[in-house]
Amino acid sequence: MREQMKKMVPVAGLVIMFLLFAFTTDGKFLTRVNLQNLIIQSAITMVAAVGTAFVMAHNNLDFSLGGACALSCVLSYLIAGQNLPLFFILCMVFGIVCGLFSALLHIKGQIPAFMAGMCLMFAGRGVAQSVAANTNMLMVGAASLNNIWFFLLVLLVVVVLGFLIFNYTKVGKYQKLIGTNPKATELSGINVNAYKTIAFAISGATIGIAACLTVIRSASIIGNTGLNLETNVLLALSLGGISITGGSATKMRSAIIGTLIFFILNNGLTLWGLNPDYVDIVKAVFFLLTVTISIDRSQYDMIA
Amino acid sequence: MEEIILKAENMFKEFGATKAVSDVTLELRKGCVLGLVGENGSGKSTLSSMIAGVYPPTKGVMTYKGEEYRPKSVLDARKAGIQYLTQEQGTIDGMTVAENMFLGEEDQMSKMGNVSIKKLNLLARKILDENGMNYVNPKAMVETYSFEDRKMIETARALSHQPAILIIDETTTALSQKGRERIYEIIFEQKKAGTAIVIISHDLDEVQKLCDEVLIMRDGVYVDTLKGDEINAHNMREKMIGRTMEGSYYRGDFECTYEDEVVLEVKDLSVWGIFSDVSFELHKGEILGIGGLSECGMHELLKTVFGAIRPTSGSVTLVQNQVALKNTTVSVKNKVAYIPKDRDKESLFQPTSIKDNIVASSYDKIKKGFFIKPSDEKKLADEQAKKIEVKMQNIEQLIRDLSGGNKQKVVIAKWIANESQIFIMDCPTRGIDIGVKAKIYKLMDTLKHEGISILMVSEEMMELIGMADRIITMKDGRLSKEFTRSKDLSESTIISAIV
């Protein structure tokens, strides 16, 4: 019963927050423009969170997101230039390559995946900043796609696909088994390394999509493209009640609910006219609160 | 009658809605050995845990040495003179042998807050020597020793405190014959010294041999106390289950029956430092038993055959299609199943449901195209769980809430669901009560008659004699002898081939 209530915390939080801001911002929150903004802002993080959930399900963290996103953008721009379709395809390809790179270091090099990801984050950021310092990477053509319908379409496709793969295919089910007990998974005849690699590839693909959306939104690539994507995604997933150690308790809905909570909070606080410096503090307090209530403590029970 | 040292009256323990122990009274006397027997989940471990301070009783009063006794923790109970040995690992990796031996008692070794490592090591050395363990180095990391040695280190620690009460909870289950003999010696020594001893065991012969008195429990409730001549395996079994056992426990026949067709060929298999040059053939419909001491390499041998450990040399081949079992994925794809010894750590997905555990290896069978329908998962799991008679509310119940025997049934169901043709079983009935044990034996017999081959390692000689068509013994990493199923095969014949 208590466990059931815990599961409801993120959903309840989302509803309460939505109502709170709907009634306390003189209607500013519910305007069409604001809601559209909210969706466009959330889209990039949500897409990346869907992919990251696969990696988290098998008990790893993908910390490369922001850097990998910037790296994919820059490399694709250097090859494709203003050729938009080619640029998008290359973004996906480089995203997947980044995911595979993390997987390779983690599996063959036996390095914790979040460390491999962290290296990629710094290296990717470094490359992006040094290229951006000398090149003006405007992508004016991309702006034509910067409308709510396109973002909604991409979101819908990614979320639905993510949901289906996560819950109704071997790829998703095995991630959760690996996260629950890697030894038993291997002894059940499942190729643990292969399925971990697939998770990183999926995460990479969503990084690639997130990279495309970022460029569409800002019509340019700068040194700070995709900055903080990894922290935003991890915050969002935590707010959505994801199991930090992966396993069977990992749910795809954490990615969707968590991202919405994260951006509604951001948006609402700004509409309240709160000083942006304080917004982060409030976010931190809120984060601590939700996580304290909703986190899965079953692993601690085992010790006690 | 000897003097009563501890009396636990009208003890109750409830975990949520589960009544683990209800109104049980027990007396421990100086120099007496009390056996606690009952099926899994009968509450015997819970009862002794309360005495050992693991958790407080929900209701009930304990009187120890004439005073009311309410231990707050295991350390508290230890200080009072009550030592508790369990089946599980009680030593902690990453610490030395000596540090483990004095864990929680460093205060007594320290001067102004500084623990003298030197003193710790010296004292540990002395205790180890007294227990005939001069081969153990107190300064070495505890994980460099085998499970058995670690258990003996724990035992030595417990004894060094001259306990007034010693509780031995299924400790012998995980030990080899040699380790068991040592524990038996200790029990006799302690008995002479006036220690009150509690033994919890599934091995009824062991209980009969050691105990002065046997308390039988069923579903958390006291059933009966047996004394003297009344203590025999038949009586205990009957009271534990609450009905008379019908038919035979093991296989009914004493003929070595299998088909000529060889299904699995193991050739010159070696893993450096563990076992070498192991060759044997497994036939269709055969139960092949492998027996030996715990460290003889037989457990690793099974893992290597299954493809979970890479051999240094040699091969494992499926004869029919000449496939080499080089990893677990290939093995499972070719319908080879593996049931590990360490059920909780290596075969179960603890926080998940019975359903998830059963279907884990069968997704390829039930998926349609790319997708898996939840209704197909349910159907398969439900079918298998019912066929094998898992005691459960429904298949969505969490696996960790089941008893050991039912967990093992789920593990077996997983491999039957996947239509496995060769079963590799490592101690298939370890820590399982006799009710379920008998069912597992029956199931093995059924599988055999369906033409399925079973390769089984066991540390219980009676199990090997009772079930296997052929028994191969292993000693120090090499095959030592082979026996064929017969009525005349005795435990001692096999033991002489393994030690």
PDB file of N, CA and C in Angstrom, chain B residues 266 268-278 295-305 309-313 474-479:
ATOM      1  N   VAL B 266      32.186 -34.117 -22.801  1.00  0.00           N
ATOM      2  CA  VAL B 266      33.162 -33.234 -22.164  1.00  0.00           C
ATOM      3  C   VAL B 266      34.520 -33.900 -22.321  1.00  0.00           C
ATOM      4  N   ASP B 268      38.726 -33.622 -21.860  1.00  0.00           N
ATOM      5  CA  ASP B 268      39.962 -33.040 -21.314  1.00  0.00           C
ATOM      6  C   ASP B 268      39.770 -31.610 -20.810  1.00  0.00           C
ATOM      7  N   LEU B 269      38.690 -31.364 -20.163  1.00  0.00           N
ATOM      8  CA  LEU B 269      38.386 -30.005 -19.730  1.00  0.00           C
ATOM      9  C   LEU B 269      39.243 -29.618 -18.510  1.00  0.00           C
ATOM     10  N   SER B 270      39.859 -28.448 -18.597  1.00  0.00           N
ATOM     11  CA  SER B 270      40.668 -27.955 -17.476  1.00  0.00           C
ATOM     12  C   SER B 270      40.437 -26.469 -17.268  1.00  0.00           C
ATOM     13  N   VAL B 271      40.417 -26.061 -16.012  1.00  0.00           N
ATOM     14  CA  VAL B 271      40.505 -24.641 -15.686  1.00  0.00           C
ATOM     15  C   VAL B 271      41.696 -24.524 -14.763  1.00  0.00           C
ATOM     16  N   TRP B 272      42.658 -23.724 -15.170  1.00  0.00           N
ATOM     17  CA  TRP B 272      43.931 -23.681 -14.481  1.00  0.00           C
ATOM     18  C   TRP B 272      43.751 -23.431 -12.986  1.00  0.00           C
ATOM     19  N   GLY B 273      44.350 -24.310 -12.190  1.00  0.00           N
ATOM     20  CA  GLY B 273      44.321 -24.125 -10.735  1.00  0.00           C
ATOM     21  C   GLY B 273      43.050 -24.630 -10.077  1.00  0.00           C
ATOM     22  N   ILE B 274      42.080 -25.076 -10.849  1.00  0.00           N
ATOM     23  CA  ILE B 274      40.817 -25.509 -10.234  1.00  0.00           C
ATOM     24  C   ILE B 274      40.535 -26.988 -10.492  1.00  0.00           C
ATOM     25  N   PHE B 275      40.501 -27.371 -11.774  1.00  0.00           N
ATOM     26  CA  PHE B 275      40.366 -28.795 -12.075  1.00  0.00           C
ATOM     27  C   PHE B 275      41.067 -29.079 -13.391  1.00  0.00           C
ATOM     28  N   SER B 276      41.430 -30.350 -13.613  1.00  0.00           N
ATOM     29  CA  SER B 276      42.134 -30.638 -14.857  1.00  0.00           C
ATOM     30  C   SER B 276      41.743 -31.984 -15.457  1.00  0.00           C
ATOM     31  N   ASP B 277      41.814 -32.011 -16.786  1.00  0.00           N
ATOM     32  CA  ASP B 277      41.598 -33.225 -17.584  1.00  0.00           C
ATOM     33  C   ASP B 277      40.327 -33.971 -17.225  1.00  0.00           C
ATOM     34  N   VAL B 278      39.239 -33.274 -17.171  1.00  0.00           N
ATOM     35  CA  VAL B 278      37.975 -33.928 -16.869  1.00  0.00           C
ATOM     36  C   VAL B 278      37.306 -34.338 -18.184  1.00  0.00           C
ATOM     37  N   GLU B 295      35.444 -28.119  -2.191  1.00  0.00           N
ATOM     38  CA  GLU B 295      36.484 -27.392  -2.948  1.00  0.00           C
ATOM     39  C   GLU B 295      37.140 -28.257  -4.010  1.00  0.00           C
ATOM     40  N   CYS B 296      36.564 -29.406  -4.350  1.00  0.00           N
ATOM     41  CA  CYS B 296      37.259 -30.289  -5.281  1.00  0.00           C
ATOM     42  C   CYS B 296      37.173 -29.791  -6.712  1.00  0.00           C
ATOM     43  N   GLY B 297      36.405 -28.732  -6.951  1.00  0.00           N
ATOM     44  CA  GLY B 297      36.328 -28.175  -8.295  1.00  0.00           C
ATOM     45  C   GLY B 297      35.044 -28.539  -9.015  1.00  0.00           C
ATOM     46  N   MET B 298      34.164 -29.302  -8.367  1.00  0.00           N
ATOM     47  CA  MET B 298      32.965 -29.773  -9.089  1.00  0.00           C
ATOM     48  C   MET B 298      31.976 -28.645  -9.397  1.00  0.00           C
ATOM     49  N   HIS B 299      31.875 -27.653  -8.499  1.00  0.00           N
ATOM     50  CA  HIS B 299      30.945 -26.553  -8.771  1.00  0.00           C
ATOM     51  C   HIS B 299      31.424 -25.741  -9.976  1.00  0.00           C
ATOM     52  N   GLU B 300      32.732 -25.481 -10.000  1.00  0.00           N
ATOM     53  CA  GLU B 300      33.305 -24.750 -11.127  1.00  0.00           C
ATOM     54  C   GLU B 300      33.201 -25.570 -12.405  1.00  0.00           C
ATOM     55  N   LEU B 301      33.335 -26.891 -12.270  1.00  0.00           N
ATOM     56  CA  LEU B 301      33.215 -27.766 -13.436  1.00  0.00           C
ATOM     57  C   LEU B 301      31.850 -27.566 -14.109  1.00  0.00           C
ATOM     58  N   LEU B 302      30.789 -27.534 -13.311  1.00  0.00           N
ATOM     59  CA  LEU B 302      29.449 -27.359 -13.884  1.00  0.00           C
ATOM     60  C   LEU B 302      29.341 -26.019 -14.603  1.00  0.00           C
ATOM     61  N   LYS B 303      29.861 -24.970 -13.966  1.00  0.00           N
ATOM     62  CA  LYS B 303      29.812 -23.643 -14.596  1.00  0.00           C
ATOM     63  C   LYS B 303      30.570 -23.646 -15.915  1.00  0.00           C
ATOM     64  N   THR B 304      31.693 -24.359 -15.948  1.00  0.00           N
ATOM     65  CA  THR B 304      32.498 -24.403 -17.165  1.00  0.00           C
ATOM     66  C   THR B 304      31.760 -25.170 -18.256  1.00  0.00           C
ATOM     67  N   VAL B 305      31.132 -26.266 -17.888  1.00  0.00           N
ATOM     68  CA  VAL B 305      30.372 -27.050 -18.867  1.00  0.00           C
ATOM     69  C   VAL B 305      29.268 -26.173 -19.467  1.00  0.00           C
ATOM     70  N   ILE B 309      32.208 -20.209 -17.318  1.00  0.00           N
ATOM     71  CA  ILE B 309      33.634 -20.003 -17.051  1.00  0.00           C
ATOM     72  C   ILE B 309      34.371 -20.485 -18.297  1.00  0.00           C
ATOM     73  N   ARG B 310      35.371 -19.708 -18.746  1.00  0.00           N
ATOM     74  CA  ARG B 310      36.111 -20.105 -19.933  1.00  0.00           C
ATOM     75  C   ARG B 310      37.186 -21.114 -19.539  1.00  0.00           C
ATOM     76  N   PRO B 311      37.198 -22.292 -20.144  1.00  0.00           N
ATOM     77  CA  PRO B 311      38.206 -23.283 -19.761  1.00  0.00           C
ATOM     78  C   PRO B 311      39.591 -22.917 -20.303  1.00  0.00           C
ATOM     79  N   THR B 312      40.640 -23.378 -19.613  1.00  0.00           N
ATOM     80  CA  THR B 312      41.996 -23.176 -20.107  1.00  0.00           C
ATOM     81  C   THR B 312      42.230 -24.082 -21.307  1.00  0.00           C
ATOM     82  N   SER B 313      41.710 -25.310 -21.218  1.00  0.00           N
ATOM     83  CA  SER B 313      41.813 -26.203 -22.369  1.00  0.00           C
ATOM     84  C   SER B 313      40.670 -27.212 -22.318  1.00  0.00           C
ATOM     85  N   MET B 474      34.958 -36.811  -7.622  1.00  0.00           N
ATOM     86  CA  MET B 474      36.049 -35.893  -7.934  1.00  0.00           C
ATOM     87  C   MET B 474      36.873 -35.687  -6.685  1.00  0.00           C
ATOM     88  N   LYS B 475      38.180 -35.592  -6.890  1.00  0.00           N
ATOM     89  CA  LYS B 475      39.072 -35.378  -5.756  1.00  0.00           C
ATOM     90  C   LYS B 475      40.187 -34.459  -6.220  1.00  0.00           C
ATOM     91  N   ASP B 476      40.411 -33.382  -5.515  1.00  0.00           N
ATOM     92  CA  ASP B 476      41.471 -32.421  -5.839  1.00  0.00           C
ATOM     93  C   ASP B 476      41.490 -32.049  -7.320  1.00  0.00           C
ATOM     94  N   GLY B 477      40.337 -31.776  -7.873  1.00  0.00           N
ATOM     95  CA  GLY B 477      40.287 -31.289  -9.249  1.00  0.00           C
ATOM     96  C   GLY B 477      40.399 -32.357 -10.327  1.00  0.00           C
ATOM     97  N   ARG B 478      40.392 -33.638  -9.950  1.00  0.00           N
ATOM     98  CA  ARG B 478      40.438 -34.689 -10.958  1.00  0.00           C
ATOM     99  C   ARG B 478      39.341 -35.711 -10.688  1.00  0.00           C
ATOM    100  N   LEU B 479      38.900 -36.381 -11.752  1.00  0.00           N
ATOM    101  CA  LEU B 479      37.924 -37.445 -11.539  1.00  0.00           C
ATOM    102  C   LEU B 479      38.633 -38.591 -10.837  1.00  0.00           C
TER     103      LEU B 479
END
